[in-house]
PDB file of C-alpha atoms in Angstrom:
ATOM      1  CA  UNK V1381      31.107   1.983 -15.511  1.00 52.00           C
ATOM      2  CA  UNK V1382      28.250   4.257 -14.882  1.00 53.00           C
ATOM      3  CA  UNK V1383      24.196   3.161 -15.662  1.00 59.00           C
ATOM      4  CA  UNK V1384      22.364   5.624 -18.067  1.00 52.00           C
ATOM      5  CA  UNK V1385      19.184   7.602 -16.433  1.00 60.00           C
ATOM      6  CA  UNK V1386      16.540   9.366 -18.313  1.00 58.00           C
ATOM      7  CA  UNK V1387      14.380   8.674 -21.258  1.00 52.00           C
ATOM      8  CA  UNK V1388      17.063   9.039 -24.011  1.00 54.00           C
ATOM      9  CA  UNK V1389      19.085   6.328 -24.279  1.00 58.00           C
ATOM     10  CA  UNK V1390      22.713   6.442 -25.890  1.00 50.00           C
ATOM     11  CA  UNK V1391      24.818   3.875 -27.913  1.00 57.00           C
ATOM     12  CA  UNK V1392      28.267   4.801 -29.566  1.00 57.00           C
ATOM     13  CA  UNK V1393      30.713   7.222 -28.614  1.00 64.00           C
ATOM     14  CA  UNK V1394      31.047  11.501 -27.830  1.00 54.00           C
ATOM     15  CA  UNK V1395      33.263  13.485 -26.182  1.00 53.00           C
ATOM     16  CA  UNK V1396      35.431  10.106 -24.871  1.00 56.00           C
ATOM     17  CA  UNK V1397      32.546   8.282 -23.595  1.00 63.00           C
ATOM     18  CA  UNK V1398      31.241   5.137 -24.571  1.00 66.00           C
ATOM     19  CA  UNK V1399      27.952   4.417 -24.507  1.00 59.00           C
ATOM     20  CA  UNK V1400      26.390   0.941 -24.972  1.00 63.00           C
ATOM     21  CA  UNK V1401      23.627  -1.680 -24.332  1.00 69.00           C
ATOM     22  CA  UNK V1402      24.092  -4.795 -22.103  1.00 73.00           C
ATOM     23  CA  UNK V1403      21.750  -7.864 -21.968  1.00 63.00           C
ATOM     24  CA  UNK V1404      22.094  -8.326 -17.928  1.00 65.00           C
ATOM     25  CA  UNK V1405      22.411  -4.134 -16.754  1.00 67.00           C
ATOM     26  CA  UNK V1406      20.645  -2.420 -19.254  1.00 69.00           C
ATOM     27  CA  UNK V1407      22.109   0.651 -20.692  1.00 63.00           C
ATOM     28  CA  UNK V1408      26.071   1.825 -19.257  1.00 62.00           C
ATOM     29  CA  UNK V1409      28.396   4.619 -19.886  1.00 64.00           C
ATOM     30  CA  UNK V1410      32.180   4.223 -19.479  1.00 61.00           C
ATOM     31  CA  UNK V1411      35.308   6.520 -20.232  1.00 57.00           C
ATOM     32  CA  UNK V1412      36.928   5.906 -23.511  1.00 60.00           C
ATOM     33  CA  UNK V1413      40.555   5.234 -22.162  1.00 57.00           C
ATOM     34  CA  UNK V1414      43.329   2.489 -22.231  1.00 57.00           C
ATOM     35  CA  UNK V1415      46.888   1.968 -22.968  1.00 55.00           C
ATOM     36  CA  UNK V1416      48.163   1.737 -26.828  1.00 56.00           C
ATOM     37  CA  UNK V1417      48.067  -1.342 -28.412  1.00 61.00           C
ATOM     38  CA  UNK V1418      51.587  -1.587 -29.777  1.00 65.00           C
ATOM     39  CA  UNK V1419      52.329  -0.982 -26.232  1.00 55.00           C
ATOM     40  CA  UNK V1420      51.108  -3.506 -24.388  1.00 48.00           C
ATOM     41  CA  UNK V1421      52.725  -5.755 -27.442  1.00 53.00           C
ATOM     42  CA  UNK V1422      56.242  -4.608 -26.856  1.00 55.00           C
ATOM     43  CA  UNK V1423      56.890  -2.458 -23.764  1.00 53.00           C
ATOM     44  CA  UNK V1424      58.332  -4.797 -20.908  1.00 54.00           C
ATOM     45  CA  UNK V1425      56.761  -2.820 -18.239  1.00 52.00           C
ATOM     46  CA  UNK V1426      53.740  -4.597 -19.481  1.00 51.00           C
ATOM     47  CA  UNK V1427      55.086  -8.315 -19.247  1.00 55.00           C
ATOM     48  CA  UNK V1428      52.753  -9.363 -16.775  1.00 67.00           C
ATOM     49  CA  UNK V1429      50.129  -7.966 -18.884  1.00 70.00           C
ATOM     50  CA  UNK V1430      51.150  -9.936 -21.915  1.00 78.00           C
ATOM     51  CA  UNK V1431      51.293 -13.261 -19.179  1.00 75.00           C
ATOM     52  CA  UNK V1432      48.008 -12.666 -18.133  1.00 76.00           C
ATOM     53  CA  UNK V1433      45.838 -11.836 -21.399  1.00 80.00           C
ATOM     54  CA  UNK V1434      47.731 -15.063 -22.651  1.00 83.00           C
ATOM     55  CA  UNK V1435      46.397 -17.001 -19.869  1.00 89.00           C
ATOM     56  CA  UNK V1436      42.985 -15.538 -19.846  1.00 90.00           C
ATOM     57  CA  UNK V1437      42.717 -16.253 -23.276  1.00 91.00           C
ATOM     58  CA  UNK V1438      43.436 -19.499 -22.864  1.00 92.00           C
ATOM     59  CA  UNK V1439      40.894 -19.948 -20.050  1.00 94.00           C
ATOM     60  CA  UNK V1440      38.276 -18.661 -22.458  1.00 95.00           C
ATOM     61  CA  UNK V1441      38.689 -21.379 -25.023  1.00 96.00           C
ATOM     62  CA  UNK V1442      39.119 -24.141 -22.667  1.00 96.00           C
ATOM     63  CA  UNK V1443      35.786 -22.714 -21.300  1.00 96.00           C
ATOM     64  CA  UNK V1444      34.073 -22.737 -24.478  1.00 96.00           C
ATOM     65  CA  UNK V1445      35.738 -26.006 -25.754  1.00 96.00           C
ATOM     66  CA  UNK V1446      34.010 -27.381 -22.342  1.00 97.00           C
ATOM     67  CA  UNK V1447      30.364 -25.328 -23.007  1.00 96.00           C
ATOM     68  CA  UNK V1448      30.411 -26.791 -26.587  1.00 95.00           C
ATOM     69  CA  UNK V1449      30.649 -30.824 -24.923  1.00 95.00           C
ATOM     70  CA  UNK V1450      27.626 -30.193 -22.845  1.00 96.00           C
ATOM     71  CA  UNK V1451      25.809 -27.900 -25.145  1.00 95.00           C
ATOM     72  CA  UNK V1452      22.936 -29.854 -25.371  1.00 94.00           C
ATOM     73  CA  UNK V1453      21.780 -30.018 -21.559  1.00 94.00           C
ATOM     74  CA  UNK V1454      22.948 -26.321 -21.138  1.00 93.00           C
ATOM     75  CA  UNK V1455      20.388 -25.426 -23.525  1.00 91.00           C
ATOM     76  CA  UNK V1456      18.018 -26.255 -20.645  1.00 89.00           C
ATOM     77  CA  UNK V1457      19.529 -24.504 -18.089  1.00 86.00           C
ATOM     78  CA  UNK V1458      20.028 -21.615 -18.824  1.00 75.00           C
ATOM     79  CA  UNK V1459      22.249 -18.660 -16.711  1.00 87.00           C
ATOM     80  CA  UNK V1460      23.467 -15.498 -18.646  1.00 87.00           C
ATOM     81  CA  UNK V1461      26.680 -15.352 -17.359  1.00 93.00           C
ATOM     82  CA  UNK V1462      27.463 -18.658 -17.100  1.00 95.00           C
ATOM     83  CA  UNK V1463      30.345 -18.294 -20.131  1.00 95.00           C
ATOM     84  CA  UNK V1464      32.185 -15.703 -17.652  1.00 95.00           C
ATOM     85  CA  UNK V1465      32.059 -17.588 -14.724  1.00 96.00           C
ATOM     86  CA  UNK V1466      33.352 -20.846 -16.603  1.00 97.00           C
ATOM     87  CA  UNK V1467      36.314 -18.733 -17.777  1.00 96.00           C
ATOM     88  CA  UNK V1468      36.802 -17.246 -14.311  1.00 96.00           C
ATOM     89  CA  UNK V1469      37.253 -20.803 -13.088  1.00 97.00           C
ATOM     90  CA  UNK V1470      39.458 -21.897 -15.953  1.00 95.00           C
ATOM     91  CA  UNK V1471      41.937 -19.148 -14.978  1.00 95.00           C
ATOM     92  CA  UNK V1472      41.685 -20.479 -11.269  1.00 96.00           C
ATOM     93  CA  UNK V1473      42.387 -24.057 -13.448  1.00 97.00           C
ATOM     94  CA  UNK V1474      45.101 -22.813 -15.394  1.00 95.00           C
ATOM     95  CA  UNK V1475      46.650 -20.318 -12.123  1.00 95.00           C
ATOM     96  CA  UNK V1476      47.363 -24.003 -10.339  1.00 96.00           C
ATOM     97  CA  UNK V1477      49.871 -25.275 -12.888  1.00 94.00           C
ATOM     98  CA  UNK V1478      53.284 -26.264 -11.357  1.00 94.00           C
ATOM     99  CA  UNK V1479      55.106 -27.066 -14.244  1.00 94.00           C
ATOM    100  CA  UNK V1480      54.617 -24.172 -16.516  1.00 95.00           C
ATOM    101  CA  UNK V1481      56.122 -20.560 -16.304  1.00 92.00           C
ATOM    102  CA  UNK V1482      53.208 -17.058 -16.439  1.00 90.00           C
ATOM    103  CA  UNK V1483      52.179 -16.682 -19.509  1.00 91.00           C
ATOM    104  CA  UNK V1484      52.202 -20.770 -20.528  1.00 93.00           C
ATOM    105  CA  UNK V1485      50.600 -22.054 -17.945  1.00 93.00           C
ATOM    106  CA  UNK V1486      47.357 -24.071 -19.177  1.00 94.00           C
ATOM    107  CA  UNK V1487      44.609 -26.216 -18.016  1.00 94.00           C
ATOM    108  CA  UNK V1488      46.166 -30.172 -18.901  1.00 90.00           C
ATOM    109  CA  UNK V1489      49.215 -29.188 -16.590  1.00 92.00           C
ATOM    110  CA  UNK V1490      46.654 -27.217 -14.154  1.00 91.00           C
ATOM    111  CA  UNK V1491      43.779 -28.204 -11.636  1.00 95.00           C
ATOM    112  CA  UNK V1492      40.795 -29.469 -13.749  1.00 96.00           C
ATOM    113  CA  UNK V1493      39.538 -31.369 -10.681  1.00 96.00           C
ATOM    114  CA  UNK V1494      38.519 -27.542  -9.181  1.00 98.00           C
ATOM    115  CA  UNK V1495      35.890 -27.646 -12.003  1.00 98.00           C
ATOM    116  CA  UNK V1496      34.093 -30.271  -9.968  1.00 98.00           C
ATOM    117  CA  UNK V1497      30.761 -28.794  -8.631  1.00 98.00           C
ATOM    118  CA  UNK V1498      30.555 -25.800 -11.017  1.00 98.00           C
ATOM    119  CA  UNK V1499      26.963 -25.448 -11.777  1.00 97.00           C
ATOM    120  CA  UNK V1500      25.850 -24.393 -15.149  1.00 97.00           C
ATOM    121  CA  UNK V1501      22.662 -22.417 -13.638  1.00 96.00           C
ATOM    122  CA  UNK V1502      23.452 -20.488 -11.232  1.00 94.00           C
ATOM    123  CA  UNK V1503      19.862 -19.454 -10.452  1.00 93.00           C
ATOM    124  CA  UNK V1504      19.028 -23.094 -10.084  1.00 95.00           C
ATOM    125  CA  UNK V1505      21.899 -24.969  -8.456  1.00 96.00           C
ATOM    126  CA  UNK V1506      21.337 -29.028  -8.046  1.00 97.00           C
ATOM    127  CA  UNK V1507      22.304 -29.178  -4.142  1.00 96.00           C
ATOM    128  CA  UNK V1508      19.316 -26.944  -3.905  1.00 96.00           C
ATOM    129  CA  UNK V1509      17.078 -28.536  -5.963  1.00 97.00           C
ATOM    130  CA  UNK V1510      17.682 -32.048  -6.286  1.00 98.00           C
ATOM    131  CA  UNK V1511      17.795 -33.713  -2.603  1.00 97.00           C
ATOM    132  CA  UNK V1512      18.750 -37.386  -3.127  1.00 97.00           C
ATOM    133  CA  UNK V1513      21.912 -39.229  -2.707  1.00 95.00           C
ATOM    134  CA  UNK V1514      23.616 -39.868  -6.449  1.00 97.00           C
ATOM    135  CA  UNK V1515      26.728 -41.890  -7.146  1.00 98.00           C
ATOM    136  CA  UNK V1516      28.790 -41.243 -10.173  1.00 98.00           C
ATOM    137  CA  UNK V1517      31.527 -42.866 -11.334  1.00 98.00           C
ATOM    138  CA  UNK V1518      33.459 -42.597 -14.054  1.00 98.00           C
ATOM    139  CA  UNK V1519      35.341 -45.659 -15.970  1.00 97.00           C
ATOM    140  CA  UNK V1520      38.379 -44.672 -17.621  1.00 96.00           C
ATOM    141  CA  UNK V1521      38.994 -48.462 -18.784  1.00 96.00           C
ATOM    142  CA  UNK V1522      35.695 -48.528 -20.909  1.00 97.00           C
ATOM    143  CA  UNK V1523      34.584 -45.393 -20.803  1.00 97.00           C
ATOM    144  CA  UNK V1524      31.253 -46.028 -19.134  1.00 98.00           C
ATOM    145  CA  UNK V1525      30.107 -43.504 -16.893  1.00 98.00           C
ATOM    146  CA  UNK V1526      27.244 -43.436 -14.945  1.00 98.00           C
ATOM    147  CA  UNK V1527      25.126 -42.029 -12.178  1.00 98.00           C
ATOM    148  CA  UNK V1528      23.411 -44.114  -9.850  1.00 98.00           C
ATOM    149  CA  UNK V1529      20.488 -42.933  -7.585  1.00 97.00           C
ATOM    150  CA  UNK V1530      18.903 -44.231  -4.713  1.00 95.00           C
ATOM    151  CA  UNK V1531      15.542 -44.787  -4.261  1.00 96.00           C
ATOM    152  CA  UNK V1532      13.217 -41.493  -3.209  1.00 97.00           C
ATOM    153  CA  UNK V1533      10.440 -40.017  -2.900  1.00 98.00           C
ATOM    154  CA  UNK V1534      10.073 -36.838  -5.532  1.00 98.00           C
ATOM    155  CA  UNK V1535       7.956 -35.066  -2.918  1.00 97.00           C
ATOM    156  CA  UNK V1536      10.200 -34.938  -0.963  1.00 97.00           C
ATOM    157  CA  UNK V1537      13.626 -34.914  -2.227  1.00 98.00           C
ATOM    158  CA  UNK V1538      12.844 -32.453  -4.955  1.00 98.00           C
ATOM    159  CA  UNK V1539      12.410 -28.693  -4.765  1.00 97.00           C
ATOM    160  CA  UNK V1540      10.144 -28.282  -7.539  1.00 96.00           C
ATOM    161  CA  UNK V1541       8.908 -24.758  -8.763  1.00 95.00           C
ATOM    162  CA  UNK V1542       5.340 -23.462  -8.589  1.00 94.00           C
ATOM    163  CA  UNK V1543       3.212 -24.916 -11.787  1.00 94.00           C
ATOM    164  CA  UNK V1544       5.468 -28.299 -12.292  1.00 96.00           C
ATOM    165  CA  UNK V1545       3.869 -31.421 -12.171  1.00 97.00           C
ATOM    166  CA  UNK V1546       6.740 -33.780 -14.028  1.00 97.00           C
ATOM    167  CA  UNK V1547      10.638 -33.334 -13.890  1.00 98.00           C
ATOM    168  CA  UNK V1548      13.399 -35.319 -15.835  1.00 97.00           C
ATOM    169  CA  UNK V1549      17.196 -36.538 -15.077  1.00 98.00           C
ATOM    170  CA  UNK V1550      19.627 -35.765 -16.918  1.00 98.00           C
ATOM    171  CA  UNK V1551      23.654 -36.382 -17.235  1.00 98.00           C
ATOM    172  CA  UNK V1552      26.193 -36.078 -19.532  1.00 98.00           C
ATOM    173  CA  UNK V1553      30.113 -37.021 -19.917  1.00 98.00           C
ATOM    174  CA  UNK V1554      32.263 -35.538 -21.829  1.00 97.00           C
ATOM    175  CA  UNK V1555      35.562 -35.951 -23.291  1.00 96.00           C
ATOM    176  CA  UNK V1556      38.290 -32.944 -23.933  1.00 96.00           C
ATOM    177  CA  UNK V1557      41.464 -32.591 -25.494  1.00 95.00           C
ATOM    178  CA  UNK V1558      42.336 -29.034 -24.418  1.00 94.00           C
ATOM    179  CA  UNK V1559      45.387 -29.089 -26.301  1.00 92.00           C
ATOM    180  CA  UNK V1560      44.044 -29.842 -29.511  1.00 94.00           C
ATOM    181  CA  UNK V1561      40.865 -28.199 -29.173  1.00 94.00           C
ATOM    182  CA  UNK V1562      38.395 -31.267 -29.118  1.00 94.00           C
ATOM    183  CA  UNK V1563      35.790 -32.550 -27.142  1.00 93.00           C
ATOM    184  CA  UNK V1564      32.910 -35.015 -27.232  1.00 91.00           C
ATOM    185  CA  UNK V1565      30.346 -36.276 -24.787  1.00 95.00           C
ATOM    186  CA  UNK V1566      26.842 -38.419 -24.769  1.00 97.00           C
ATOM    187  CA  UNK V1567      24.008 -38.365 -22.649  1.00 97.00           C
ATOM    188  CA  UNK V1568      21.164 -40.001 -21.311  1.00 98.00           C
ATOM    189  CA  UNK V1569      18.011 -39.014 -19.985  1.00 97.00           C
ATOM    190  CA  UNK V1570      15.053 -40.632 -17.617  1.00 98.00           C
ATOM    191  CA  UNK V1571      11.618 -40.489 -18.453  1.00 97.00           C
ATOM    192  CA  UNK V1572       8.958 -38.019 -17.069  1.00 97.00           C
ATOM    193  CA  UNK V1573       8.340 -38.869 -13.195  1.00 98.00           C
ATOM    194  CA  UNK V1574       5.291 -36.879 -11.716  1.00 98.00           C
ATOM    195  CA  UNK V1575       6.240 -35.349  -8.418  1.00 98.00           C
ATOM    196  CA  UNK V1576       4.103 -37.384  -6.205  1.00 98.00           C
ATOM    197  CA  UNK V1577       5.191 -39.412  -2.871  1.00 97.00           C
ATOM    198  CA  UNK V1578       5.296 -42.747  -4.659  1.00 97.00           C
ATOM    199  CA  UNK V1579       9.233 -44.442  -4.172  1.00 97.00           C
ATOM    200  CA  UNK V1580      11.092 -44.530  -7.299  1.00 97.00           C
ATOM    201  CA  UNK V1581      13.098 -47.555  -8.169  1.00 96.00           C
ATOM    202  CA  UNK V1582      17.339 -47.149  -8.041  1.00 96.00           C
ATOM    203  CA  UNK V1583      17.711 -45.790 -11.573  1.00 97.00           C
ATOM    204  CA  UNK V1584      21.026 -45.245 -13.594  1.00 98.00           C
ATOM    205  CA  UNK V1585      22.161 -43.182 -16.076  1.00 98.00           C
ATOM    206  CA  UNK V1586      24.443 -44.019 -18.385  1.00 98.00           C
ATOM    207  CA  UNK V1587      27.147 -42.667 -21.166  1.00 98.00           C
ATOM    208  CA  UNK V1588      30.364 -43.126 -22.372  1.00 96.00           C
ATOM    209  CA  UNK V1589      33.226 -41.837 -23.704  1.00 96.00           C
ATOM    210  CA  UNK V1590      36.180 -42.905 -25.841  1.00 95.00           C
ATOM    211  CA  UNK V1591      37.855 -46.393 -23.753  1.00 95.00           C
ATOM    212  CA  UNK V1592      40.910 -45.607 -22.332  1.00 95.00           C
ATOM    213  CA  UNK V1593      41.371 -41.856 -23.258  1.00 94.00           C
ATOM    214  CA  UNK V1594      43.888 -39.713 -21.274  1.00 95.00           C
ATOM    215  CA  UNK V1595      41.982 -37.201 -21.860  1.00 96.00           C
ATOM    216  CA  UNK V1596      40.006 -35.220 -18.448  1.00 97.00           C
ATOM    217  CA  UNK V1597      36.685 -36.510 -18.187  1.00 98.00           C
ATOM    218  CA  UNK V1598      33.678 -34.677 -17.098  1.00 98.00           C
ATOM    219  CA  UNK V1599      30.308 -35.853 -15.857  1.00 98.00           C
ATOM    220  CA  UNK V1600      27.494 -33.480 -15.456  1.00 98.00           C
ATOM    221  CA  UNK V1601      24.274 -34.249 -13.641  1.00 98.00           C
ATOM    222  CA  UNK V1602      20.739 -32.112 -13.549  1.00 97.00           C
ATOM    223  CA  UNK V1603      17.226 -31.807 -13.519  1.00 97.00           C
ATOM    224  CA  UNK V1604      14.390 -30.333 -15.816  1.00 96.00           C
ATOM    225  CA  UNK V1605      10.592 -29.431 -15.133  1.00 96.00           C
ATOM    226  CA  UNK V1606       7.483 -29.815 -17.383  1.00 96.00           C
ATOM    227  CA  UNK V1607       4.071 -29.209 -16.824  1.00 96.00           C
ATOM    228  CA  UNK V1608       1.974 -31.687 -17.898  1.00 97.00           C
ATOM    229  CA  UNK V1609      -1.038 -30.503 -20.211  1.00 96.00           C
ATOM    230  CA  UNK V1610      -3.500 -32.816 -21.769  1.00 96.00           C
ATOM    231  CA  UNK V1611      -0.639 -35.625 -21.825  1.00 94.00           C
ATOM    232  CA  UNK V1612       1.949 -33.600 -23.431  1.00 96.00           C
ATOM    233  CA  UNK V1613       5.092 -32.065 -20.969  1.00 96.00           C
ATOM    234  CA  UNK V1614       5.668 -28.754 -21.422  1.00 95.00           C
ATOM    235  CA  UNK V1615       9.345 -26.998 -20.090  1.00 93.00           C
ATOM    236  CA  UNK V1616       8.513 -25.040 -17.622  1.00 86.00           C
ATOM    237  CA  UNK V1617       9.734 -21.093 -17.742  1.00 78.00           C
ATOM    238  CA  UNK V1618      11.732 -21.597 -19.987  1.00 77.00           C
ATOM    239  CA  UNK V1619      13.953 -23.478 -18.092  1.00 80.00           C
ATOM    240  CA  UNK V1620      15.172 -21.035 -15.795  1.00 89.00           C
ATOM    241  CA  UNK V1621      14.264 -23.743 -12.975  1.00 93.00           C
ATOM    242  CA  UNK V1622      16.588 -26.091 -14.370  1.00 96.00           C
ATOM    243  CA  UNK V1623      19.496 -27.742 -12.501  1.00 97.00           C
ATOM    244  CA  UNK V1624      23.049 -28.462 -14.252  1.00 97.00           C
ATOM    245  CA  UNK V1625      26.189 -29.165 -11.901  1.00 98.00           C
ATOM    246  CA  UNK V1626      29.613 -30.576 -12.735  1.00 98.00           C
ATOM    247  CA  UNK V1627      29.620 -33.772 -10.418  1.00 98.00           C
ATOM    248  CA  UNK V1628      32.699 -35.536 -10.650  1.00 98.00           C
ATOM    249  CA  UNK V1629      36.333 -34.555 -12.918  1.00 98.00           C
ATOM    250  CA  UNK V1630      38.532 -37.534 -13.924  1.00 97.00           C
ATOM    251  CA  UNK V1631      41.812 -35.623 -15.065  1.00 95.00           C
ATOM    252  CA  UNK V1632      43.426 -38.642 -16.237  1.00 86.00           C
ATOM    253  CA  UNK V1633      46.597 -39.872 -15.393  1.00 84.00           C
TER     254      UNK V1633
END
């Protein structure tokens, strides 16, 4: 993969190179190339290959199936190659499965616990910007879930970016049936607290999920920041700022 220089830029294809536009790197140039289709289908010199593109694929829907349950609170944090990395760990997921042979393997009979602490922002992760102790737990009898926080002061316990004056809390849980290619989730929100040095009260957060589901459960926890303009809140950049990590995994039993 080579970056295009100069003031022309290409897209398309000549004399076996590709030429193309990407959102993160700009402009790129790579060698037309690969191994046949029919191939990689049939040839069992390329079994592993076969194994892994099953896997990967698998990975990517998991991923998305996962994306889609929080989709809401992503919105609000957003990282343009989040999608990738989320797949990258669902192979990691789906690469600790026991039972299964390569090429089966998937993410019920794999690791979903490693998902726990994979933030949804990378630019903005919650260990960096959010400072106070949180307890979550998750209740697989009722399906309550909830995130408890001590006491604070936001001055202190919050990294807050030039130009905000307010920030919110915000957690999700979600339920997914990999297999069947479902998922669900609620959320809840706090109010608008000004980052001052005034204590906050304990505060929890609350949503459930389906009672008694043996499905993995999920529970995200983050932050946002507004700036507050004539009593209205405004999100601030566009919510680059804005802090979304995976805090606890219930896999189920």
């Amino acid at each position: 993969m080579a970056r295009q220089k100069g003031v022309i830029k290409l897209q398309g294809q000549m004399g076996g190179v590709s030429f193309y536009k990407t959102g993160k790197d700009g402009f790129l140039a790579r060698e037309k190339g690969g191994v046949d289709g029919e191939r990689i289908k049939n040839d069992p010199n390329f079994a592993r290959t076969r194994e892994n593109g099953a896997e990967f694929g698998r990975a990517g829907s998991a991923g998305k199936l996962l994306r889609t349950a929080f989709r809401t609170l992503i919105l609000s944090s957003p990282d343009g190659r989040m999608a990738s990395r989320l797949t990258r760990e669902m192979v990691k997921v789906i690469q600790a499965d026991q039972v299964n042979t390569r090429g089966q393997r998937n993410v019920i009979d794999g690791e979903a616990a490693l998902l726990q602490g994979f933030e949804f922002n990378e630019n903005a992760k919650l260990g960096s910007t959010f400072f106070s102790q949180i307890s979550p737990s998750i209740n697989r009898a009722t399906g309550i879930c909830e995130v408890v926080l001590a006491n604070y002061s936001p001055d202190q316990m919050v990294a807050a970016p030039a130009g905000a004056t307010h920030y919110r809390l915000i957690m999700g849980a979600a339920w997914v049936d990999f297999q069947n290619g479902v998922s669900s989730s609620n959320e809840d929100r706090s109010a608008e607290i000004e980052i001052n040095n005034i204590q906050t009260p304990i505060m929890t957060l609350s949503a459930s999920v389906p009672a008694a589901t043996t499905e993995p459960i999920f529970l995200g926890f983050g932050i946002e920041f507004f700036q507050q303009v004539n009593g209205a809140f405004y999100p601030l950049k566009n919510g680059q700022y804005n802090a979304l990590s995976i805090v606890m995994v219930d896999v189920g039993p």
